[in-house]
Short mmCIF file of C-alpha atoms and ligand atoms in Angstrom, two decimals:
data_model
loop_
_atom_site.label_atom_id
_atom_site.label_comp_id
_atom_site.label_asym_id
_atom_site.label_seq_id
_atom_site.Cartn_x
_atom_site.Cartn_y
_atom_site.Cartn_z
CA UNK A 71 92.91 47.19 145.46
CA UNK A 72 90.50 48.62 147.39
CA UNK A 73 91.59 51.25 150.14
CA UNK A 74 90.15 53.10 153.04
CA UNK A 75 91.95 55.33 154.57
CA UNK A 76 90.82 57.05 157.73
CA UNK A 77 91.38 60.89 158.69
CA UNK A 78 90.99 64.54 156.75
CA UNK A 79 93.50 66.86 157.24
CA UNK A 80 96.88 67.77 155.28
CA UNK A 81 98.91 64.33 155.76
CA UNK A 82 95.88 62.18 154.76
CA UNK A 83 95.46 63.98 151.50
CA UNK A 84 98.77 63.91 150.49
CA UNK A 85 98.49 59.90 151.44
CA UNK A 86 95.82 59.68 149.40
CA UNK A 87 97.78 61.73 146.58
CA UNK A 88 100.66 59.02 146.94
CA UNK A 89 98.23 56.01 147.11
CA UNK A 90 96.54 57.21 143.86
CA UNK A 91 100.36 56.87 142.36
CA UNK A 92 100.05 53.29 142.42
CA UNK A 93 99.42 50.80 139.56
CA UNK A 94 97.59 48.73 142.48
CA UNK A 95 95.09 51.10 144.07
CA UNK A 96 91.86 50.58 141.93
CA UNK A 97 89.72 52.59 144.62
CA UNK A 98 90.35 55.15 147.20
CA UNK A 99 88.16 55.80 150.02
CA UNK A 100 88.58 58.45 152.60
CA UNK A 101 86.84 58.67 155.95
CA UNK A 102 86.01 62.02 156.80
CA UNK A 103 88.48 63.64 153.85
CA UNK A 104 88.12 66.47 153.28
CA UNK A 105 87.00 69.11 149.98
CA UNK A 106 90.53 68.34 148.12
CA UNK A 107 90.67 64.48 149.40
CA UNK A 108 87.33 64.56 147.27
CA UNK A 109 88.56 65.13 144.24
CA UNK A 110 91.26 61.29 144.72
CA UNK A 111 88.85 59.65 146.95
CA UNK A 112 84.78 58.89 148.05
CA UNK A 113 84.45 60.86 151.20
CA UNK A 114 82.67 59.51 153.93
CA UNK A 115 81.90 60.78 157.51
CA UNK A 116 83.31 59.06 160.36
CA UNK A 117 83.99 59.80 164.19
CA UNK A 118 87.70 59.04 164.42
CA UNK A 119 87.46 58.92 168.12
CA UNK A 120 85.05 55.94 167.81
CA UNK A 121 86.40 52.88 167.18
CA UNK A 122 82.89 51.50 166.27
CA UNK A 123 82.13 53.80 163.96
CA UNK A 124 85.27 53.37 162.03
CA UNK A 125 84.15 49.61 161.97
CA UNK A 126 80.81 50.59 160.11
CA UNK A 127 82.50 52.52 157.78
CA UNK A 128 85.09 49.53 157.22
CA UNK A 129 81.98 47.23 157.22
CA UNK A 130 79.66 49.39 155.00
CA UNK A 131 83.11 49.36 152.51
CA UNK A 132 84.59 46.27 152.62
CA UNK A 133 88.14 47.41 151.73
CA UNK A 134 91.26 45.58 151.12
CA UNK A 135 93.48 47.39 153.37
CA UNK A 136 92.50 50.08 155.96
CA UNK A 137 95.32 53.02 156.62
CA UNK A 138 95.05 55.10 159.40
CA UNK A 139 96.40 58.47 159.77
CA UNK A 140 96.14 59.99 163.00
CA UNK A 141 97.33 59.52 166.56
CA UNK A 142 94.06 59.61 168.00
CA UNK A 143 92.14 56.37 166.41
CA UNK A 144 95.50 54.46 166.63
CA UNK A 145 95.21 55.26 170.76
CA UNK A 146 92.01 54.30 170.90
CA UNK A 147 93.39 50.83 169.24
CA UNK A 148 91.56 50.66 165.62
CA UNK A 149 94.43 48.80 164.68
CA UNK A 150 93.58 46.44 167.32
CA UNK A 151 89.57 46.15 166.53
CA UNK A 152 90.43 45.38 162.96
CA UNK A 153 93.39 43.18 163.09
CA UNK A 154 90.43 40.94 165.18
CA UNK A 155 88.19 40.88 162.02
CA UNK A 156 90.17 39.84 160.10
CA UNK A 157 90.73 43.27 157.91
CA UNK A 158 94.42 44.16 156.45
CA UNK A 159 95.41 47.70 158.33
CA UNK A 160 98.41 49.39 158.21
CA UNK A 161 99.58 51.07 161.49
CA UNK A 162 100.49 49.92 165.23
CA UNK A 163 98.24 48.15 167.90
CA UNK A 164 96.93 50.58 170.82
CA UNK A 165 100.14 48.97 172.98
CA UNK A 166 102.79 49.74 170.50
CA UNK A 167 101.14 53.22 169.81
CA UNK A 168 101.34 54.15 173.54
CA UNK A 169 105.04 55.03 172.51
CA UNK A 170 103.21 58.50 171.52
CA UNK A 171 100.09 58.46 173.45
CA UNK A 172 101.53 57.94 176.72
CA UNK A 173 105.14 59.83 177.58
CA UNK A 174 105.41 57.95 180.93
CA UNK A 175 105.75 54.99 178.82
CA UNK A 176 107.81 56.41 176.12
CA UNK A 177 110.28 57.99 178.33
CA UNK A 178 110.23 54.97 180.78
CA UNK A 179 110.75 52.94 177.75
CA UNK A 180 113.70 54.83 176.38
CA UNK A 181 115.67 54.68 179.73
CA UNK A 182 115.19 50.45 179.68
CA UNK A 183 115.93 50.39 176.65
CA UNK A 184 119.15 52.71 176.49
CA UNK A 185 117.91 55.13 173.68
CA UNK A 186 119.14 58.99 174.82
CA UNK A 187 116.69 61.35 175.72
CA UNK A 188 116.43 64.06 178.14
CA UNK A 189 116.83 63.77 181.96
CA UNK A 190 112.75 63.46 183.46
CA UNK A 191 110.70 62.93 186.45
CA UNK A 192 107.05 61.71 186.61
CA UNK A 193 104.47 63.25 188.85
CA UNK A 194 101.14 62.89 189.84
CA UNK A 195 100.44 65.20 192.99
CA UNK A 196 101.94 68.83 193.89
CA UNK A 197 103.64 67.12 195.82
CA UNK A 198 105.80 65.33 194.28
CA UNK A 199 105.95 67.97 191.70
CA UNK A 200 107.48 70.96 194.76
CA UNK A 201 110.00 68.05 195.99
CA UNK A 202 111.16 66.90 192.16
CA UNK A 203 111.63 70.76 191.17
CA UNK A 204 114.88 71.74 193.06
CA UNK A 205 116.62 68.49 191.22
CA UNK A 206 116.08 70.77 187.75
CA UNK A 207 117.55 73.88 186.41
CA UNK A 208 115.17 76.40 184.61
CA UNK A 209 114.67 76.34 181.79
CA UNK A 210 112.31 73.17 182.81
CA UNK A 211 109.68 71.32 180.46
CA UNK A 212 106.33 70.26 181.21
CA UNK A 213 104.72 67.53 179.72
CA UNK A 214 101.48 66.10 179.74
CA UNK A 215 101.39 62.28 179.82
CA UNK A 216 98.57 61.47 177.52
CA UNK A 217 97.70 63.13 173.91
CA UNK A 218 97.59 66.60 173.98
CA UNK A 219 97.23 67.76 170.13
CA UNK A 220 100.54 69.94 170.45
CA UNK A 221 99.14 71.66 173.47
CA UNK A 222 100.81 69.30 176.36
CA UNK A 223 104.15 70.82 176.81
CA UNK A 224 105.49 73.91 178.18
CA UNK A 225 108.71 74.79 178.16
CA UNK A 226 108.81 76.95 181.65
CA UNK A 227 111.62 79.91 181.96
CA UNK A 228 111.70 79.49 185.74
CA UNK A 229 110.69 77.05 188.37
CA UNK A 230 108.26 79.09 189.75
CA UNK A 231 106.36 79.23 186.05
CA UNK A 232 107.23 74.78 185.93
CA UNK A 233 105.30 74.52 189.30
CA UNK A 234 102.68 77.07 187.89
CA UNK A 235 102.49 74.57 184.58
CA UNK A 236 102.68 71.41 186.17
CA UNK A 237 99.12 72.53 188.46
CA UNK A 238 97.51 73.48 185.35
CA UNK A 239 98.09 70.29 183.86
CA UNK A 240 97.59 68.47 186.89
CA UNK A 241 94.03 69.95 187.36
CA UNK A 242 93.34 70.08 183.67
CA UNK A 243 94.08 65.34 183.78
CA UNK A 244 90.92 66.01 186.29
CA UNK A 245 91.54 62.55 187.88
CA UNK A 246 93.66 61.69 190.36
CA UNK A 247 95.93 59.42 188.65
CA UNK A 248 96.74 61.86 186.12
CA UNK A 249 100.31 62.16 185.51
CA UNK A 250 103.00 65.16 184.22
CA UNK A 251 106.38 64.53 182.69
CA UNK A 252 109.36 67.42 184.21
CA UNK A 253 111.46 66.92 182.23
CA UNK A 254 115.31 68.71 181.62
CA UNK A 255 115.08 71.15 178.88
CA UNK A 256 117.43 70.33 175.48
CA UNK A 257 118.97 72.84 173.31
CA UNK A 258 119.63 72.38 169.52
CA UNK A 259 118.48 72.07 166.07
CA UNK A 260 115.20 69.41 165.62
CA UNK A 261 114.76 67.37 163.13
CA UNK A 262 111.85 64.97 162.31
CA UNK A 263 113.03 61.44 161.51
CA UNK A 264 110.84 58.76 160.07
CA UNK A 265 111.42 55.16 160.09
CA UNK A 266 109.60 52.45 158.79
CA UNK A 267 108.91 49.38 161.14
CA UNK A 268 107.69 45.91 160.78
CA UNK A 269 108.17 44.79 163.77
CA UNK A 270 111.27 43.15 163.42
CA UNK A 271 113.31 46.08 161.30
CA UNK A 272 113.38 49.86 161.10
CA UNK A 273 114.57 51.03 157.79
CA UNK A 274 115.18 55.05 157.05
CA UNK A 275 112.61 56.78 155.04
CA UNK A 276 113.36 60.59 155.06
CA UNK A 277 113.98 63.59 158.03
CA UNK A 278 112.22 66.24 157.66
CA UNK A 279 112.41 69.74 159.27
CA UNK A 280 109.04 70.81 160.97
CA UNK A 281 108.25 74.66 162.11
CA UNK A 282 106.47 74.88 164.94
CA UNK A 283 105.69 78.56 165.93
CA UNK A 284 103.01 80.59 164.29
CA UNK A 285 105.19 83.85 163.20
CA UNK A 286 108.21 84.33 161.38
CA UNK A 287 111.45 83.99 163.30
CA UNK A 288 110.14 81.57 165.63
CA UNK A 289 108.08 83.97 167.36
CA UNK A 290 105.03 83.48 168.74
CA UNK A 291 102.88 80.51 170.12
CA UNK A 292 103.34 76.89 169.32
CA UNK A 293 101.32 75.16 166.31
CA UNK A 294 100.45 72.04 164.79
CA UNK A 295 103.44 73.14 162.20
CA UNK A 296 103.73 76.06 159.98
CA UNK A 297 105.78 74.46 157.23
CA UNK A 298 108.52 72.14 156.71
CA UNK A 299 110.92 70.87 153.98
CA UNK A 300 112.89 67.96 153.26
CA UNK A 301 116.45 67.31 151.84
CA UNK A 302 119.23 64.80 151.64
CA UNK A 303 121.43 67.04 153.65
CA UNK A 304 119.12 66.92 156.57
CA UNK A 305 120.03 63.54 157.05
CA UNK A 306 124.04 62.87 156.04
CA UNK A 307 125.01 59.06 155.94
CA UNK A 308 126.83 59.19 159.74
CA UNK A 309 123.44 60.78 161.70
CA UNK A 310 121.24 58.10 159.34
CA UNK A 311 123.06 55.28 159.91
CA UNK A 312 123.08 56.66 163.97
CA UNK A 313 119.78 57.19 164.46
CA UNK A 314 118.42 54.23 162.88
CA UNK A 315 121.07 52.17 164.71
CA UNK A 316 120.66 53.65 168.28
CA UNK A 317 116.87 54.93 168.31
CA UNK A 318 114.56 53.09 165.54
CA UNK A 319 115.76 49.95 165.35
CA UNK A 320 116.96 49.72 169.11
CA UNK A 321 112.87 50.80 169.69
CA UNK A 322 111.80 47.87 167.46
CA UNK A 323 114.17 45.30 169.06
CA UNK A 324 112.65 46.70 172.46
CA UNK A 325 108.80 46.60 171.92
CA UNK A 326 109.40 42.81 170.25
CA UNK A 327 111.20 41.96 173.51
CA UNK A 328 108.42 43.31 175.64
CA UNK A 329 105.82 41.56 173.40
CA UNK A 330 103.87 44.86 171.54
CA UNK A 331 106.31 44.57 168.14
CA UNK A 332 105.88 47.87 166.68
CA UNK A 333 104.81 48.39 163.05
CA UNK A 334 104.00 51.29 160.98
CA UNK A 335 105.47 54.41 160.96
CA UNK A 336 108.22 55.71 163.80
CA UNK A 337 108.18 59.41 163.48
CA UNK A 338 111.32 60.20 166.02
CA UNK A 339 111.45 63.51 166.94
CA UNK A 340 115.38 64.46 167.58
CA UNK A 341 116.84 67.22 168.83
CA UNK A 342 120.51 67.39 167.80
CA UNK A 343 122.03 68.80 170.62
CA UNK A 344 125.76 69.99 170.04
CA UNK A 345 128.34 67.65 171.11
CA UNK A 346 130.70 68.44 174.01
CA UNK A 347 134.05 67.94 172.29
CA UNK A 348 134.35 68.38 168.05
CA UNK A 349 132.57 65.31 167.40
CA UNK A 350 129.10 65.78 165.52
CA UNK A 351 125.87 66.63 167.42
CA UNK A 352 124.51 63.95 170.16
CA UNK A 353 120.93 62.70 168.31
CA UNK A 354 118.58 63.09 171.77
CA UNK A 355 115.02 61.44 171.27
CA UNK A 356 112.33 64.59 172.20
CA UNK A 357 109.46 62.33 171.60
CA UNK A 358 108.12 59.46 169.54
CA UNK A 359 105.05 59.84 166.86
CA UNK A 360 103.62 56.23 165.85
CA UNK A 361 102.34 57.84 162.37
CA UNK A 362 103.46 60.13 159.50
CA UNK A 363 103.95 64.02 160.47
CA UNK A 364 101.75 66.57 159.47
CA UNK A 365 103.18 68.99 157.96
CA UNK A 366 106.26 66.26 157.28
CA UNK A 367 104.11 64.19 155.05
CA UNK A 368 103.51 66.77 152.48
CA UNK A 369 106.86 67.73 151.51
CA UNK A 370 107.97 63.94 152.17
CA UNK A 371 105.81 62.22 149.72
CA UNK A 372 106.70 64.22 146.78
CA UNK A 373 110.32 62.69 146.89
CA UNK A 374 108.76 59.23 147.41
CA UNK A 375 109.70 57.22 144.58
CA UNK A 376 108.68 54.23 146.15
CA UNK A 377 105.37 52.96 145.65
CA UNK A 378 103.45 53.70 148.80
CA UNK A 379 101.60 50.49 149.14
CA UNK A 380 104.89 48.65 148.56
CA UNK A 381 106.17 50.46 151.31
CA UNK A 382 102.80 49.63 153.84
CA UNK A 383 102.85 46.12 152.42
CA UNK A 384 106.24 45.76 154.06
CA UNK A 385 105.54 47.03 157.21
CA UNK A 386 102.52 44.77 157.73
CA UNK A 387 104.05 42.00 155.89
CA UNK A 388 107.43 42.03 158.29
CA UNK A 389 109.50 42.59 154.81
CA UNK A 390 111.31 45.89 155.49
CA UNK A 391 114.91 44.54 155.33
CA UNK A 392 114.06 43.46 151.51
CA UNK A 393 112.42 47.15 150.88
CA UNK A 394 114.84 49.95 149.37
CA UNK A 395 112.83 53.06 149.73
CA UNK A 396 114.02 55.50 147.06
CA UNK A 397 113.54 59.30 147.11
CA UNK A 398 114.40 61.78 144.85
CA UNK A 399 117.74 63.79 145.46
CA UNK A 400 115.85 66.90 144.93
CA UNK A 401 114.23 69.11 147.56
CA UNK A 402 110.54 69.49 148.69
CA UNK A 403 108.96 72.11 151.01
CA UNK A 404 105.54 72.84 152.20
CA UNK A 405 104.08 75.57 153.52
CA UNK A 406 101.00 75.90 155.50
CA UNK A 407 98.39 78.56 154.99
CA UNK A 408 95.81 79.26 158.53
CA UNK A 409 93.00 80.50 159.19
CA UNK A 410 92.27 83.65 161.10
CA UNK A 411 92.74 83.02 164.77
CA UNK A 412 94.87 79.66 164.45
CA UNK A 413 95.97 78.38 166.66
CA UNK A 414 93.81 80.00 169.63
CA UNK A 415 90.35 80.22 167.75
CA UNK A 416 90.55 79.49 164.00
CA UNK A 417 87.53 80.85 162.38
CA UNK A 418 85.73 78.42 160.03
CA UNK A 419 83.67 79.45 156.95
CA UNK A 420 86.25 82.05 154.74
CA UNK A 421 85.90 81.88 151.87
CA UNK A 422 88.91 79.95 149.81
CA UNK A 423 89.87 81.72 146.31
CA UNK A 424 92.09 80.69 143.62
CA UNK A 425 92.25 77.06 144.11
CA UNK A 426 91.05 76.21 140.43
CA UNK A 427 94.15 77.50 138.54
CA UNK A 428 96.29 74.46 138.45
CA UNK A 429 99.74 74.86 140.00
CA UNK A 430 102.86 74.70 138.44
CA UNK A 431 104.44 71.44 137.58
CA UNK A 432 105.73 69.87 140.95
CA UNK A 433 103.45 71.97 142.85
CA UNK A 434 100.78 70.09 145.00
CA UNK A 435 97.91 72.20 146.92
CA UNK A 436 97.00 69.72 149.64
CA UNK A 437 93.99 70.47 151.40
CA UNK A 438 93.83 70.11 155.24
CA UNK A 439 91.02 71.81 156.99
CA UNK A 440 88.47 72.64 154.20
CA UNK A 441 85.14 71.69 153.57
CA UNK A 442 82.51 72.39 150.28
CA UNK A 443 79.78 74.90 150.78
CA UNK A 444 77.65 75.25 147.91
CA UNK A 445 79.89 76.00 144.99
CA UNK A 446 82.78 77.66 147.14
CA UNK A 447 85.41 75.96 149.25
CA UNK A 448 85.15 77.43 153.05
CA UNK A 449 88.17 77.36 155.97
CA UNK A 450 87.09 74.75 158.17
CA UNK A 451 89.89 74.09 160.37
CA UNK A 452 92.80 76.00 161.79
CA UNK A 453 95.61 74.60 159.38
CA UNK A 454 93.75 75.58 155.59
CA UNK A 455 95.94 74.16 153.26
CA UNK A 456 99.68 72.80 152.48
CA UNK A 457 101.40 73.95 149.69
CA UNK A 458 103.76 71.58 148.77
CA UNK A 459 106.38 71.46 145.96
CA UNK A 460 109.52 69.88 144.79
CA UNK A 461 112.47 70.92 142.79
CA UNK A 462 116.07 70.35 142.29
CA UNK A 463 117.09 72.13 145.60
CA UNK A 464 115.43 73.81 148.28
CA UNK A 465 115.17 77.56 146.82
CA UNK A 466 113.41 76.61 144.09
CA UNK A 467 111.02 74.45 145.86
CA UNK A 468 110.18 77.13 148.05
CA UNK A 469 109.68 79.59 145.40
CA UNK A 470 107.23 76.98 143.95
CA UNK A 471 105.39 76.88 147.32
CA UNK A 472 105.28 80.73 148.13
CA UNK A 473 104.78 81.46 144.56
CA UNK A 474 101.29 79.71 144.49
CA UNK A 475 100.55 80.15 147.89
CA UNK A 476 100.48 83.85 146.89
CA UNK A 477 97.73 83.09 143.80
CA UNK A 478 95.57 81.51 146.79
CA UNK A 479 93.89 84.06 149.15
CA UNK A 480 90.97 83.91 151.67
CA UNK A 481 90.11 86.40 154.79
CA UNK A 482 92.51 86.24 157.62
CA UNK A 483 94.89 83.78 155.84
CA UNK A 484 97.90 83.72 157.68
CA UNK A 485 101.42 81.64 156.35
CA UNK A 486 105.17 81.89 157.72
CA UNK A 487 107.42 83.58 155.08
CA UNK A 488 111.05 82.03 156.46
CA UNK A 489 109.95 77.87 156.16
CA UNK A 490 113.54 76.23 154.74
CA UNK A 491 115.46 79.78 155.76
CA UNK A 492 117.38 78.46 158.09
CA UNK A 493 118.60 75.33 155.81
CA UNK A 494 119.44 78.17 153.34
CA UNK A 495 121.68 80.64 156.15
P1 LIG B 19 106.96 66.94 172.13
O1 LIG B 19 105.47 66.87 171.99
O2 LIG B 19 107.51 66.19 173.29
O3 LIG B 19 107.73 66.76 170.85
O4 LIG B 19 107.24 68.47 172.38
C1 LIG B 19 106.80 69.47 171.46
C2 LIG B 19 107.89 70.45 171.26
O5 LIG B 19 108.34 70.97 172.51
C3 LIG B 19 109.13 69.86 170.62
O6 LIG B 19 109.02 69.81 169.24
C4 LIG B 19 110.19 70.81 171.11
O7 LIG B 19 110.20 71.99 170.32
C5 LIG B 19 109.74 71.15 172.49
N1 LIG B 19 110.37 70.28 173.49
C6 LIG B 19 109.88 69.12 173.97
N2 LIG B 19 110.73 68.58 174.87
C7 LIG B 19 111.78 69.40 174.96
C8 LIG B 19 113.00 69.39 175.71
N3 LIG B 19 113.28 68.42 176.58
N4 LIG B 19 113.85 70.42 175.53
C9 LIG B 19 113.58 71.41 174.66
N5 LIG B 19 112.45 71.49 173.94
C10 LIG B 19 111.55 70.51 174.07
N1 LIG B 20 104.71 67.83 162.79
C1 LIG B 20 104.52 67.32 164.08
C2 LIG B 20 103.54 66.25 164.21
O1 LIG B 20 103.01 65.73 163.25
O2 LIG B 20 103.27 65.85 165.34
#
């Protein structure tokens, strides 16, 4: 089989790693990739904000099955444009992926549909924002409605700094319908859950744990995700069987009701808030992601035993409930490597050395935002590379990750040293 799959950062390489695991994939393509997608997959360029130039490239290509990786061309309904010409793509239609790019929806959603989440008000003037304020207690979060890239919410220490956050984002909508979330603020442990959805069924893939900040300890500003690892203990039997019973399945059952049946992949972000009596932590949904998670992905698909394509086949094909998606026991881990001034200003153009020694067995160097120059691989992006390994527990995966990740170096490089400490406190 022929496949095309379309983005170029971290998640899409290590999709394209899985994919080229499979007896069935006879081609890879890769629209834009990236300098390590090129060495699984024909790069070509493509403006994923543009759904018709993702069309040329699927028309120039003529693939079997299109797989999209990113929020942003699933919002802007790819899925949609070529479901209509007939092409085979794996991912959900611009209404069913409004579940992440639109958190009016999503949290409206969740409250007809009797999934938890945290208390929220929407707001589109001052307003309403200075009457809805005194109903919270700082801390408050601010949301933007639409996508945001990681940059939409705020998590505000006082009211004062919520009103301050919610005018910023008001202004920054720049139309007058825009629209802010308030939202009560949780406290807990997160965890990234990822279900797999046909429309009709949500079966459990993996949870994964994601680390947002930039600096060790949780310190400092919010990123795209610093690192993350995966292991069976993340997810024991009880919280599986609850979360896929009262958030991904109930969120199937609801978009087939409303007539948008959701397919592809349900990233559920959770935040396990501690119960009020002894009982185990209340799963609360934070947010919904209609794709795989980046940095998630590239610790996820090295336990993967199932074949990849099996598993997209199912979710287009409505076939979940016949799938058993098998991981490895073990433990994986990734760990992101950024450029100088990530998040704020990431430089582009450093430099990348040591990427030619192979890694140690189990060890995968994905690539995320790198491109050739000449003979040399140059940053190009704030989030460099994922270094991603597995092992029979979570130690040793991480020494595989920090281990090579210390044989790469380029100017400026910056990595967390602490991704999987707190599984291992
Ligand atoms: P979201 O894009 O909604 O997942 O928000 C990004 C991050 O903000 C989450 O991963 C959390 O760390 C944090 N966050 C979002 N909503 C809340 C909330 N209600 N309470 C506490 N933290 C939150
Ligand atoms: N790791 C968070 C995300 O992919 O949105």
């Amino acid at each position: 089989m022929r496949i095309l799959v379309i983005g170029g950062g971290g998640r899409e390489h290590a999709l394209c790693w899985s994919l080229r695991r499979s007896p069935r994939v006879t081609d890879l393509l890769c629209a834009p990739g990236n300098a390590g997608i090129a060495s699984l997959a024909s790069c070509l360029p493509v403006d994923q904000t543009s759904v018709p130039d993702m069309l040329r490239v699927t028309a120039e290509t003529s693939p079997d099955l299109v797989v999209i990786g990113p929020e942003v061309p699933l919002a802007a309904g790819i899925v949609d444009a070529l479901q209509a010409q007939g092409t085979r793509v794996f991912g959900p239609t611009e209404a069913a992926a409004q579940l992440e790019s639109s958190k009016a929806f999503s949290k409206a959603f969740m409250q007809r549909n009797g999934i938890a989440t945290a208390r929220y008000e929407l707001c589109s003037t001052m307003a309403q924002v200075q009457a809805a304020l005194p109903r919270f207690t700082a801390p408050v979060v601010v949301k933007a409605d639409g996508l945001a890239a990681g940059k939409g919410v705020i998590i505000a220490s006082t009211l004062a700094e919520a009103e301050a956050a919610a005018h910023d984002l008001l202004q920054l909508g720049g139309t007058p319908d825009s629209t802010i979330v308030l939202e009560e603020f949780l406290d807990g442990e997160e965890l990234s859950f990822f279900a797999l959805c046909d429309g009709t069924t949500a079966v459990s893939i993996a949870a994964a744990q994601d680390h947002k900040r930039l600096l060790d300890n949780d310190q400092g500003p919010n990123t795209g995700g610093m690192g993350a690892y995966s292991t069976d203990d993340l997810l024991p039997d009880a919280l599986r069987d609850q979360l896929l019973r009262d958030v991904a399945q109930r969120t199937v059952d609801g978009m087939r009701a409303e007539g948008t049946p959701f397919h592809g992949i349900l990233f559920c972000g959770i935040m396990l808030v501690p119960g009020r009596g002894p009982m185990a932590p209340d799963p609360m949904v934070l947010e919904f992601n209609t794709r795989w998670g980046d940095p998630e992905t590239e610790a996820i698909v090295l336990r993967l035993k199932t074949d990849m394509l099996d598993l997209i086949d199912a979710s287009i094909d409505g076939t979940a409930a016949q799938l058993h998606i098998k991981l490895r026991p073990d433990a994986a881990a990734c760990v992101i490597a950024a450029s100088a001034g990530y998040p704020n200003a990431p430089r582009k153009g450093d430099i990348i050395r040591g990427l030619d020694a192979p890694p140690p067995p189990g060890t995968v160097v994905f690539q995320a935002g790198t491109s050739q120059a000449g003979n040399d691989i140059v940053t190009a992006g704030g989030r460099v590379l994922a270094i991603g390994a597995a092992a029979p527990n979570l130690p040793e995966a991480l020494d595989l990750c920090y281990a090579t990740l210390r044989s790469i170096r380029f100017d400026g490089m910056q990595y967390r040293n602490d991704i999987g400490a707190r599984a291992l406190r």
